[in-house]
Each structure stands twice: as structure tokens, then as C-alpha cells.
Coordinates of C-alpha atoms in Angstrom, one line a residue:
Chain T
X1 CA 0.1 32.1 13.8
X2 CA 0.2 31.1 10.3
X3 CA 2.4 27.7 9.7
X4 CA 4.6 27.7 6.3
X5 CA 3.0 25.8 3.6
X6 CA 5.4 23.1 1.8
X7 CA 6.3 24.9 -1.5
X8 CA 6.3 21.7 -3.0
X9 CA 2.9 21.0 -1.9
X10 CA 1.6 24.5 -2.3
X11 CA 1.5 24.4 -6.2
X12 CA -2.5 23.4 -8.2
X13 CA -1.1 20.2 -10.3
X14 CA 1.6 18.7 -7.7
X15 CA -1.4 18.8 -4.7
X16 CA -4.1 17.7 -7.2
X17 CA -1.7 14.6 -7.6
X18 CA -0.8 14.1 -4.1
X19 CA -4.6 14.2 -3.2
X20 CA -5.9 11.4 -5.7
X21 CA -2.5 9.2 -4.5
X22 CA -3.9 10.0 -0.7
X23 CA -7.3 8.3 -1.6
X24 CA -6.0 5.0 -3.3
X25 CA -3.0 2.5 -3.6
X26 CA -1.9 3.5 -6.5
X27 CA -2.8 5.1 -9.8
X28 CA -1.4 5.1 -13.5
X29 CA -0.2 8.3 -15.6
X30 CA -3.3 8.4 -17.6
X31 CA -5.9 8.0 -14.9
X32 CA -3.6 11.3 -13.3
X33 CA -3.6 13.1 -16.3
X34 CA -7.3 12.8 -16.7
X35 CA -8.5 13.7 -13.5
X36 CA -6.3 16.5 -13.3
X37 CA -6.9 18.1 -16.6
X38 CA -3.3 18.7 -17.4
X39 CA -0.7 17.4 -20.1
X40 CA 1.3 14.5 -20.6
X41 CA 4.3 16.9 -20.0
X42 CA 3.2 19.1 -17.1
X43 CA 2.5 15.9 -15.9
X44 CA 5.4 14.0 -16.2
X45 CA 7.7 17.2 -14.8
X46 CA 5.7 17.6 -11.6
X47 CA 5.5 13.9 -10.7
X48 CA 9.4 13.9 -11.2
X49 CA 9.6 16.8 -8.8
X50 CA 7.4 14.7 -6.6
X51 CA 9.4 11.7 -6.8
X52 CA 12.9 13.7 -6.5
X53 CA 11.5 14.4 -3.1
X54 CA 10.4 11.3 -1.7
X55 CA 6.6 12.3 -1.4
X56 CA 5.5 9.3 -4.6
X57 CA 7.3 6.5 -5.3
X58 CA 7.0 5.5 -9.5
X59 CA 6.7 2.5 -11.2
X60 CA 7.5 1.7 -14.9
X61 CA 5.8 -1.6 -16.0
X62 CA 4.0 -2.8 -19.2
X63 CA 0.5 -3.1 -20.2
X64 CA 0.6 -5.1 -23.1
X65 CA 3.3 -3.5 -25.4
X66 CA 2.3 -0.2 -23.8
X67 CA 4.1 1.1 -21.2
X68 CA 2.3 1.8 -18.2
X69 CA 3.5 4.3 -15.5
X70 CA 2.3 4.2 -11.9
X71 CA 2.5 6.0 -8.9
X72 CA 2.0 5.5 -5.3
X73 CA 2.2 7.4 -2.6
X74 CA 4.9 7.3 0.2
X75 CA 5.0 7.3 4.2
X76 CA 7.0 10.5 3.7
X77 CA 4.5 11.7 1.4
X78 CA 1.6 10.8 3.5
X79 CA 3.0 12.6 6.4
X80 CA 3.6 15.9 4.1
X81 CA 0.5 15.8 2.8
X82 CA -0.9 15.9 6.3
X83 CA 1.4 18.5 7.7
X84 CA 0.5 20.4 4.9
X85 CA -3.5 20.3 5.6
X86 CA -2.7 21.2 9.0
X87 CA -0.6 24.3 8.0
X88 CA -3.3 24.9 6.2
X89 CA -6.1 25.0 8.7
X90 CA -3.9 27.6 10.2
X91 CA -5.0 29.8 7.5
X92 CA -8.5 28.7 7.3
X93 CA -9.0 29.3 11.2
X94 CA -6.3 30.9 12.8
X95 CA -5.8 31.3 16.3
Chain P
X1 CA -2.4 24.6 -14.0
X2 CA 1.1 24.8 -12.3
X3 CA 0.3 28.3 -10.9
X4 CA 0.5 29.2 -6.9
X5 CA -3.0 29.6 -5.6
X6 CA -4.6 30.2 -2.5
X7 CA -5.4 28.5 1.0
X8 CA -9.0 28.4 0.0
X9 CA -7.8 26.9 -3.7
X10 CA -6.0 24.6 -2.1
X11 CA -9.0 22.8 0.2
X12 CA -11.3 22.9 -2.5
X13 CA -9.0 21.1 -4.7
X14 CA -8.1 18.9 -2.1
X15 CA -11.8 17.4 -1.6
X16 CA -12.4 17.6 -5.4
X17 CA -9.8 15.4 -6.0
X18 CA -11.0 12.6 -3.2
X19 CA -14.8 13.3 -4.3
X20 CA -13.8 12.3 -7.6
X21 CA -11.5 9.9 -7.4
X22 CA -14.5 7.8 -4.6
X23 CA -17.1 8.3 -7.1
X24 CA -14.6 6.5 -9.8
X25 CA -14.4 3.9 -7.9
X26 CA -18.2 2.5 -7.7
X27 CA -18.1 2.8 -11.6
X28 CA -18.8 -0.9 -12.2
X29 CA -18.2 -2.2 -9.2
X30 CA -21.1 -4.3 -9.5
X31 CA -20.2 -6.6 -12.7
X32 CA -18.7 -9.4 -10.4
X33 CA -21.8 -9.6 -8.4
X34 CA -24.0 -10.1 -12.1
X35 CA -21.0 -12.3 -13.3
X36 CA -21.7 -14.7 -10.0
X37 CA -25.3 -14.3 -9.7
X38 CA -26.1 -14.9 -12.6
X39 CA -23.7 -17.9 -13.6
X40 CA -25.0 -19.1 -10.0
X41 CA -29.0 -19.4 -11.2
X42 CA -28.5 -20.6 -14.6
X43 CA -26.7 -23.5 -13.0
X44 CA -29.5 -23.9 -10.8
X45 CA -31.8 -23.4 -13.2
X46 CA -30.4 -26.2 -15.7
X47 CA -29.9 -28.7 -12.3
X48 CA -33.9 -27.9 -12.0
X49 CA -34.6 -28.9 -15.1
X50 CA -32.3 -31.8 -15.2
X51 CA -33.7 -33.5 -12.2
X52 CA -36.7 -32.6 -13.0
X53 CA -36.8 -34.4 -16.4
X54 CA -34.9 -37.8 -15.4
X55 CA -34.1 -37.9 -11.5
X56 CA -30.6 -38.5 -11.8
X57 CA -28.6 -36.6 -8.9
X58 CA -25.6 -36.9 -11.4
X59 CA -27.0 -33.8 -12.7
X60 CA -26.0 -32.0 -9.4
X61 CA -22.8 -31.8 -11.9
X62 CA -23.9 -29.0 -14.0
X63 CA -23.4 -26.6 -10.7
X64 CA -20.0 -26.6 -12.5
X65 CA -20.8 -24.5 -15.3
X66 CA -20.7 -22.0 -12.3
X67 CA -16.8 -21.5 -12.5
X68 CA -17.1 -22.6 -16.2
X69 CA -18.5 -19.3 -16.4
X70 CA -17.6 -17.6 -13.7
X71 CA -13.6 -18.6 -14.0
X72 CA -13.7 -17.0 -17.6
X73 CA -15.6 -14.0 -17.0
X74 CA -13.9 -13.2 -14.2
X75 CA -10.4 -13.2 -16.4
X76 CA -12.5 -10.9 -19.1
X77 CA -13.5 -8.4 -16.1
X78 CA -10.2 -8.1 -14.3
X79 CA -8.8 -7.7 -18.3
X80 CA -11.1 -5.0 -19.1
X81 CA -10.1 -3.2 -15.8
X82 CA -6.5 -3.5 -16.8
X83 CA -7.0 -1.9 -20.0
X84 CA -8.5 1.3 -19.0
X85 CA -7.3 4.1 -16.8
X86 CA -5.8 2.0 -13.8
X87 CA -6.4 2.9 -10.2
X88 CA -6.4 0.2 -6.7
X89 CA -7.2 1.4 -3.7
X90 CA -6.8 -0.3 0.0
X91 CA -10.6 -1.2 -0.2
X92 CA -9.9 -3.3 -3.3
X93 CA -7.4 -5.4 -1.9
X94 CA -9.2 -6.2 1.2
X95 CA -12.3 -7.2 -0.9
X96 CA -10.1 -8.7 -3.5
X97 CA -8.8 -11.0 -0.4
X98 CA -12.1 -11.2 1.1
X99 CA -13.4 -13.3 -2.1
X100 CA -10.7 -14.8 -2.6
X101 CA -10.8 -16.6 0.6
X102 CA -14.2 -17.2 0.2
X103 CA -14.5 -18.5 -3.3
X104 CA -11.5 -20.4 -2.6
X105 CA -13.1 -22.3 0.4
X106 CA -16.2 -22.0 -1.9
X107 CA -14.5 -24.5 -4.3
X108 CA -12.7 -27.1 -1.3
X109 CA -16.3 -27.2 0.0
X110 CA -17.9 -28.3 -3.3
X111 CA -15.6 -30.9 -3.9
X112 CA -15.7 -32.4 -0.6
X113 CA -19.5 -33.8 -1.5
X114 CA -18.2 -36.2 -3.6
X115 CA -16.3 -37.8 -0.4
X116 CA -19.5 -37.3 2.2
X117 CA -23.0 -35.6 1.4
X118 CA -24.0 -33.0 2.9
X119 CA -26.5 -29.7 2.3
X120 CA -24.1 -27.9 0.2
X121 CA -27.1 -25.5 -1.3
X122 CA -27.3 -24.3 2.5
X123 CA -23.5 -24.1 2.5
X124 CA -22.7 -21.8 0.0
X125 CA -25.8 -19.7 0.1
X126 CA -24.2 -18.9 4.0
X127 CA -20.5 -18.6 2.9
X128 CA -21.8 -16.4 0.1
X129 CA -24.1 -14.7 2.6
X130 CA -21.3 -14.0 4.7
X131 CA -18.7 -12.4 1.8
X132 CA -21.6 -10.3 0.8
X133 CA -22.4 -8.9 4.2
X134 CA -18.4 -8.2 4.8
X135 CA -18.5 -6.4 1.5
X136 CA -21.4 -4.1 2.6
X137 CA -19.8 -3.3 5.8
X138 CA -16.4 -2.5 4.3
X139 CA -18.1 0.0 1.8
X140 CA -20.6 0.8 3.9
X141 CA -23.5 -0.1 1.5
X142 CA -26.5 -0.8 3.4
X143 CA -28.8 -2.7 0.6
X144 CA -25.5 -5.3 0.4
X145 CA -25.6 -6.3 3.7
X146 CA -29.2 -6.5 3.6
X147 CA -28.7 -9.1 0.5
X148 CA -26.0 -10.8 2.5
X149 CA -28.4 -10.9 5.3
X150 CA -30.9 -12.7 2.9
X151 CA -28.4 -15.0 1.6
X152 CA -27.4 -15.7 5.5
X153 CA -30.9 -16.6 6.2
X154 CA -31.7 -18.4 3.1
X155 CA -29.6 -21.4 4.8
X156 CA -33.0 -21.8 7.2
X157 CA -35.0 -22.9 4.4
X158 CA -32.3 -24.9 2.3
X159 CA -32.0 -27.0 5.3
X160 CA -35.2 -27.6 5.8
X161 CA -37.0 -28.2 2.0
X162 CA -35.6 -30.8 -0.4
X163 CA -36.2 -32.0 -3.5
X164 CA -35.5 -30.5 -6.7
X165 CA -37.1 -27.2 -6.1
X166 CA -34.8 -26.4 -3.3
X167 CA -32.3 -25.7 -6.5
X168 CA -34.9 -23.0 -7.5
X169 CA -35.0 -21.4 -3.9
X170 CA -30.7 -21.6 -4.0
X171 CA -31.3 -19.1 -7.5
X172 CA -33.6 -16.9 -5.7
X173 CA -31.5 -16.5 -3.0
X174 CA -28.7 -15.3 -5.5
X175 CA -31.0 -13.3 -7.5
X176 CA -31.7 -11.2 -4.2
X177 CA -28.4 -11.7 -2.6
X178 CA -26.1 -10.8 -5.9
X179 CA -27.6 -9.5 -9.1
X180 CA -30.3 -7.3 -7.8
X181 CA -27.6 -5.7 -5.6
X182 CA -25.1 -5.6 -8.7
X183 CA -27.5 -4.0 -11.0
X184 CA -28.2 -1.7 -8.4
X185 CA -24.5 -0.4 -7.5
X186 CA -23.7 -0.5 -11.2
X187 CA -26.7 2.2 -11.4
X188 CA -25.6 4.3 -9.0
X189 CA -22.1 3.9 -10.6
X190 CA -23.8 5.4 -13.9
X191 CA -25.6 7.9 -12.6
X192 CA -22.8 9.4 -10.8
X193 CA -21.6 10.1 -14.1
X194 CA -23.6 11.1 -16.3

């Protein structure tokens, strides 16, 4: 049977985020926003969503004068991310 | 790129993202071996030369130009780092403690020979040895725990030659041990992405 992919998961910039954050500590806004080819404000709407639900946790520090944005990645997040591979597996090779 | 996509889309995405993000991270990941290495043989080098010229062990001194060099460039890496795009991973910190705790003991050790002599060449080219073989196996880089191997072994013959020229072998072994293997990781960092 096919398992039900988490919406919030299920989306190209939100998992494109989620998978970077799953290979490191932590990451800024600009190494996001260039790895994932999108804009400062797509950006900045999806992290919130991702933050709203617990999955990254988000940092507001200074570089300099420049404010520096960074995210990291939380247990709940981890454990979404890896029910959602699993869900997706499902899809890939279902029983 | 906020649109819903496929299963398929979604694993190819997935391993894009981690592919990339791994390759980013060997991007000059060799600097602090060159900054080390090569601070390490020029102190050697000028020792050499010192001793050389007038015999005076004093001269053993100038192996502090090694964190007169090293302590600064070191600031001037981790600086640079900070002012581009910013990522840390889990393998960072453990090396980042790794060194640490071996440049730290590093230091202790080198001041203890003005209480007691001892070989201190054989010393450090083993703790060094040592970092540099835990480094390889954390990233699982073959050539740098072949290097740390080298440094490891270099001990045998810092124990057993002295004389002025055992400085020479000391830069040697950090020629093979850290800035052949920095050049070489900061190669494969570049040619990743070109």
C-alpha cells in the first residue's frame, strides 16, 4: 500500500531545504538560497512554514553588521524527513 | 520551484541535494594542512640553517615562528570561511575538536622542553601523525592516513639521527605528512567544481 506523503514535505523548495539541513549542522540563508536556486522571498516563506512546524529550528545572528540567518535542523524534523523517505519507498517499490 | 512534483522528483532531489552539499564541503578543506605544513618546514628550515651557521641550540627557538604563523593564519582562514556562504557539518566539529586537542597538547608539550629535554622532533611528528591519521579515517581519505602513517613512522628515524639535519628530516616528514596531502584535497576540491 502506498503510505501518505507529509504535504509539508512533499513540496520541490521545502524538501530541497530539509535535504541539505539533513547532511550538515547547520547552514545560513544564503548558502540555502544558492544551492536551491530559488529567491530570497520563496525562501524566507517556506523556511517559516518549516519552522512553524517544528521540522528547522532558525537562528538570527550577525556577521559583521550583516545579519546572518541560520538554520538547523530538528529531532522532529529528522524523524519527518525519514518517515517521509520511507513513505516514499512505498511508491518506488510497492508491495 | 514551490510546485508539487512527483515520487521520482522527489528522490532525485533528495540525493542532489546531499551530493552537492558533500562535494561543498571538500572545497578547501586542505588550506589548514598547507597553513601547518608549511609554517612547520620553514621553521625547520631556518633552525637548519641557524645551527648550522653558529651551533647555538638557542636557535631551537625559531620553531616558534610555527604558531607565529600558524596562530595568525589560522584566524585569517576561519575569517574567510565566515564571510562566505556558511555551512558546519557534524564532521567539522569532530575534526575541529580533534585538532584542537591535538594542537593544544601540541603546545603543553613544547614548552615542557624548557623544564626537561627530551626528542620533541619525534614527539610532534607522532602526535601530528596521529591527528592526521584520525582525520583520514573520519573522512575516509585514504592518501591522509597514508601521510599520517608516514608522519607516525617518521618518529623511528627522529629518534634515532641527531644533529642538525634531523630538523631537515622533521620538514620532510611534514612535507609528506601535510602539504602534499593539502595540495592534493584542495585539487580534488577544485576540480569538483569546475
Amino acid at each position: 500500500m502506498f503510505k501518505e506523503l507529509d504535504p509539508l514535505l512533499h513540496s520541490e523548495l521545502r524538501l530541497a531545504v530539509m535535504s541539505i539541513l539533513i547532511s550538515v549542522e547547520e547552514a545560513d540563508f544564503v548558502y540555502l538560497k544558492e544551492e536551491t536556486k530559488s529567491t530570497s522571498g520563496n525562501l524566507s516563506v517556506q523556511i517559516d512554514k518549516l519552522e512553524k512546524a517544528g521540522y528547522i529550528e532558525v537562528a538570527k545572528t550577525f556577521r559583521g553588521k550583516m545579519p546572518r540567518t541560520i538554520c538547523k535542523i530538528t529531532q522532529t524534523g529528522i524523524e519527518a524527513f525519514e518517515k517521509y523517505v520511507e513513505a516514499l519507498k512505498s511508491y518506488i517499490h510497492p508491495k | 520551484m514551490d510546485k508539487k512534483f512527483t515520487e521520482k522528483d522527489s528522490l532525485e532531489l533528495i540525493s542532489q541535494m546531499i551530493r552537492n552539499t558533500q562535494q561543498k564541503l571538500e572545497q578547501g578543506s586542505g588550506n589548514y594542512f598547507l597553513l601547518w605544513g608549511y609554517a612547520t618546514i620553514v621553521a625547520a628550515i631556518a633552525v637548519t640553517i641557524a645551527l648550522s651557521q653558529t651551533n647555538n641550540y638557542n636557535y631551537y627557538m625559531l620553531y616558534f615562528i610555527i604558531p607565529a604563523i600558524g596562530l595568525p593564519g589560522l584566524f585569517l582562514l576561519k575569517k574567510k570561511e565566515k564571510s562566505e556562504k556558511y555551512i558546519s557539518t557534524y564532521i567539522d566539529r569532530i575534526i575541529g575538536n580533534v585538532w584542537t586537542v591535538f594542537g593544544t597538547v601540541a603546545f603543553l608539550v613544547s614548552l615542557a622542553i624548557f623544564f626537561k629535554l627530551f626528542p620533541i622532533l619525534a614527539v610532534m611528528a607522532l602526535l601530528m601523525g596521529m591527528g592526521i591519521t584520525i582525520t583520514g579515517l573520519i573522512i575516509k581519505t585514504n592518501f591522509l592516513i597514508v601521510a599520517g602513517i608516514i608522519s607516525i613512522a617518521g618518529t623511528i628515524p627522529l629518534l634515532l639521527i641527531h644533529g642538525h639535519y634531523s630538523n631537515l628530516i622533521f620538514a620532510g616528514i611534514f612535507l609528506l605528512s601535510m602539504v602534499v596531502p593539502g595540495h592534493i584535497l584542495n585539487t580534488k576540491g577544485k576540480k569538483r567544481h569546475v
